[in-house]
Amino acid sequence: MIKVNKKILKRFLAIMDDYNEFVFGSEEMIRKQLEICLNSQGYWSGCHIRVYYDKELDDFLIESKF
C-alpha cells in the first residue's frame, strides 16, 4: 500500500505544474485523492497524462494517455 507523505505530494504537485495539469482542493484533499487513486487503479489520470508511482524508484513515472 502506498502512503502519500509530504515529499511524495510535493513531487506530484510539481509534476502537475510542469505539465500544466489541473488539481483542485486543499493539499490534504489532494493527498487523500492521490493515495486512493494510486492504491486502487494504480495511477492518477490528468487531461493528457497518467501519473504512476514506482515504489522501487521512489518517484513518479509519467505516460501520455494518447
Tab-separated table of C-alpha atoms in Angstrom:
chain	number	residue	atom	x	y	z
A	1	MET	CA	0.000	0.000	0.000
A	2	ILE	CA	1.289	3.448	-0.943
A	3	LYS	CA	1.182	6.105	1.779
A	4	VAL	CA	1.454	9.599	0.292
A	5	ASN	CA	3.663	11.716	2.526
A	6	LYS	CA	4.649	15.390	2.131
A	7	LYS	CA	7.651	14.542	-0.078
A	8	ILE	CA	5.533	12.488	-2.484
A	9	LEU	CA	2.773	15.104	-2.527
A	10	LYS	CA	5.248	17.926	-3.205
A	11	ARG	CA	6.799	15.956	-6.095
A	12	PHE	CA	3.345	15.137	-7.504
A	13	LEU	CA	2.249	18.781	-7.387
A	14	ALA	CA	5.483	19.835	-9.125
A	15	ILE	CA	4.826	17.304	-11.916
A	16	MET	CA	1.263	18.514	-12.346
A	17	ASP	CA	2.543	22.101	-12.549
A	18	ASP	CA	5.256	21.140	-15.075
A	19	TYR	CA	2.625	19.518	-17.327
A	20	ASN	CA	0.089	22.324	-16.809
A	21	GLU	CA	-2.437	19.859	-15.399
A	22	PHE	CA	-5.146	20.999	-13.013
A	23	VAL	CA	-5.545	19.821	-9.431
A	24	PHE	CA	-8.236	21.196	-7.170
A	25	GLY	CA	-8.621	21.236	-3.415
A	26	SER	CA	-6.506	21.618	-0.343
A	27	GLU	CA	-3.202	19.763	-0.082
A	28	GLU	CA	-4.794	17.311	2.361
A	29	MET	CA	-7.666	16.628	-0.053
A	30	ILE	CA	-5.270	16.125	-2.968
A	31	ARG	CA	-3.071	13.847	-0.829
A	32	LYS	CA	-6.052	11.656	0.052
A	33	GLN	CA	-7.285	11.547	-3.552
A	34	LEU	CA	-3.808	10.665	-4.819
A	35	GLU	CA	-3.458	7.893	-2.247
A	36	ILE	CA	-6.851	6.428	-3.208
A	37	CYS	CA	-6.057	6.557	-6.953
A	38	LEU	CA	-2.587	5.035	-6.633
A	39	ASN	CA	-3.824	2.239	-4.373
A	40	SER	CA	-6.982	1.398	-6.336
A	41	GLN	CA	-6.342	1.991	-10.052
A	42	GLY	CA	-2.570	2.446	-9.899
A	43	TYR	CA	-2.357	5.918	-11.435
A	44	TRP	CA	-3.600	9.498	-11.361
A	45	SER	CA	-5.251	10.393	-14.639
A	46	GLY	CA	-4.945	14.005	-15.747
A	47	CYS	CA	-6.133	15.509	-19.013
A	48	HIS	CA	-3.096	14.461	-21.069
A	49	ILE	CA	-1.001	12.326	-18.753
A	50	ARG	CA	-1.185	9.358	-16.420
A	51	VAL	CA	0.991	9.576	-13.348
A	52	TYR	CA	2.171	6.317	-11.767
A	53	TYR	CA	4.222	5.914	-8.592
A	54	ASP	CA	7.071	3.403	-8.659
A	55	LYS	CA	7.926	2.223	-5.139
A	56	GLU	CA	11.289	0.829	-6.226
A	57	LEU	CA	12.354	4.101	-7.845
A	58	ASP	CA	10.631	6.114	-5.100
A	59	ASP	CA	9.437	8.501	-7.805
A	60	PHE	CA	6.669	9.055	-10.314
A	61	LEU	CA	6.513	7.847	-13.903
A	62	ILE	CA	4.549	9.846	-16.463
A	63	GLU	CA	2.897	8.431	-19.593
A	64	SER	CA	0.810	10.077	-22.269
A	65	LYS	CA	-2.829	8.981	-22.441
A	66	PHE	CA	-2.663	9.074	-26.222
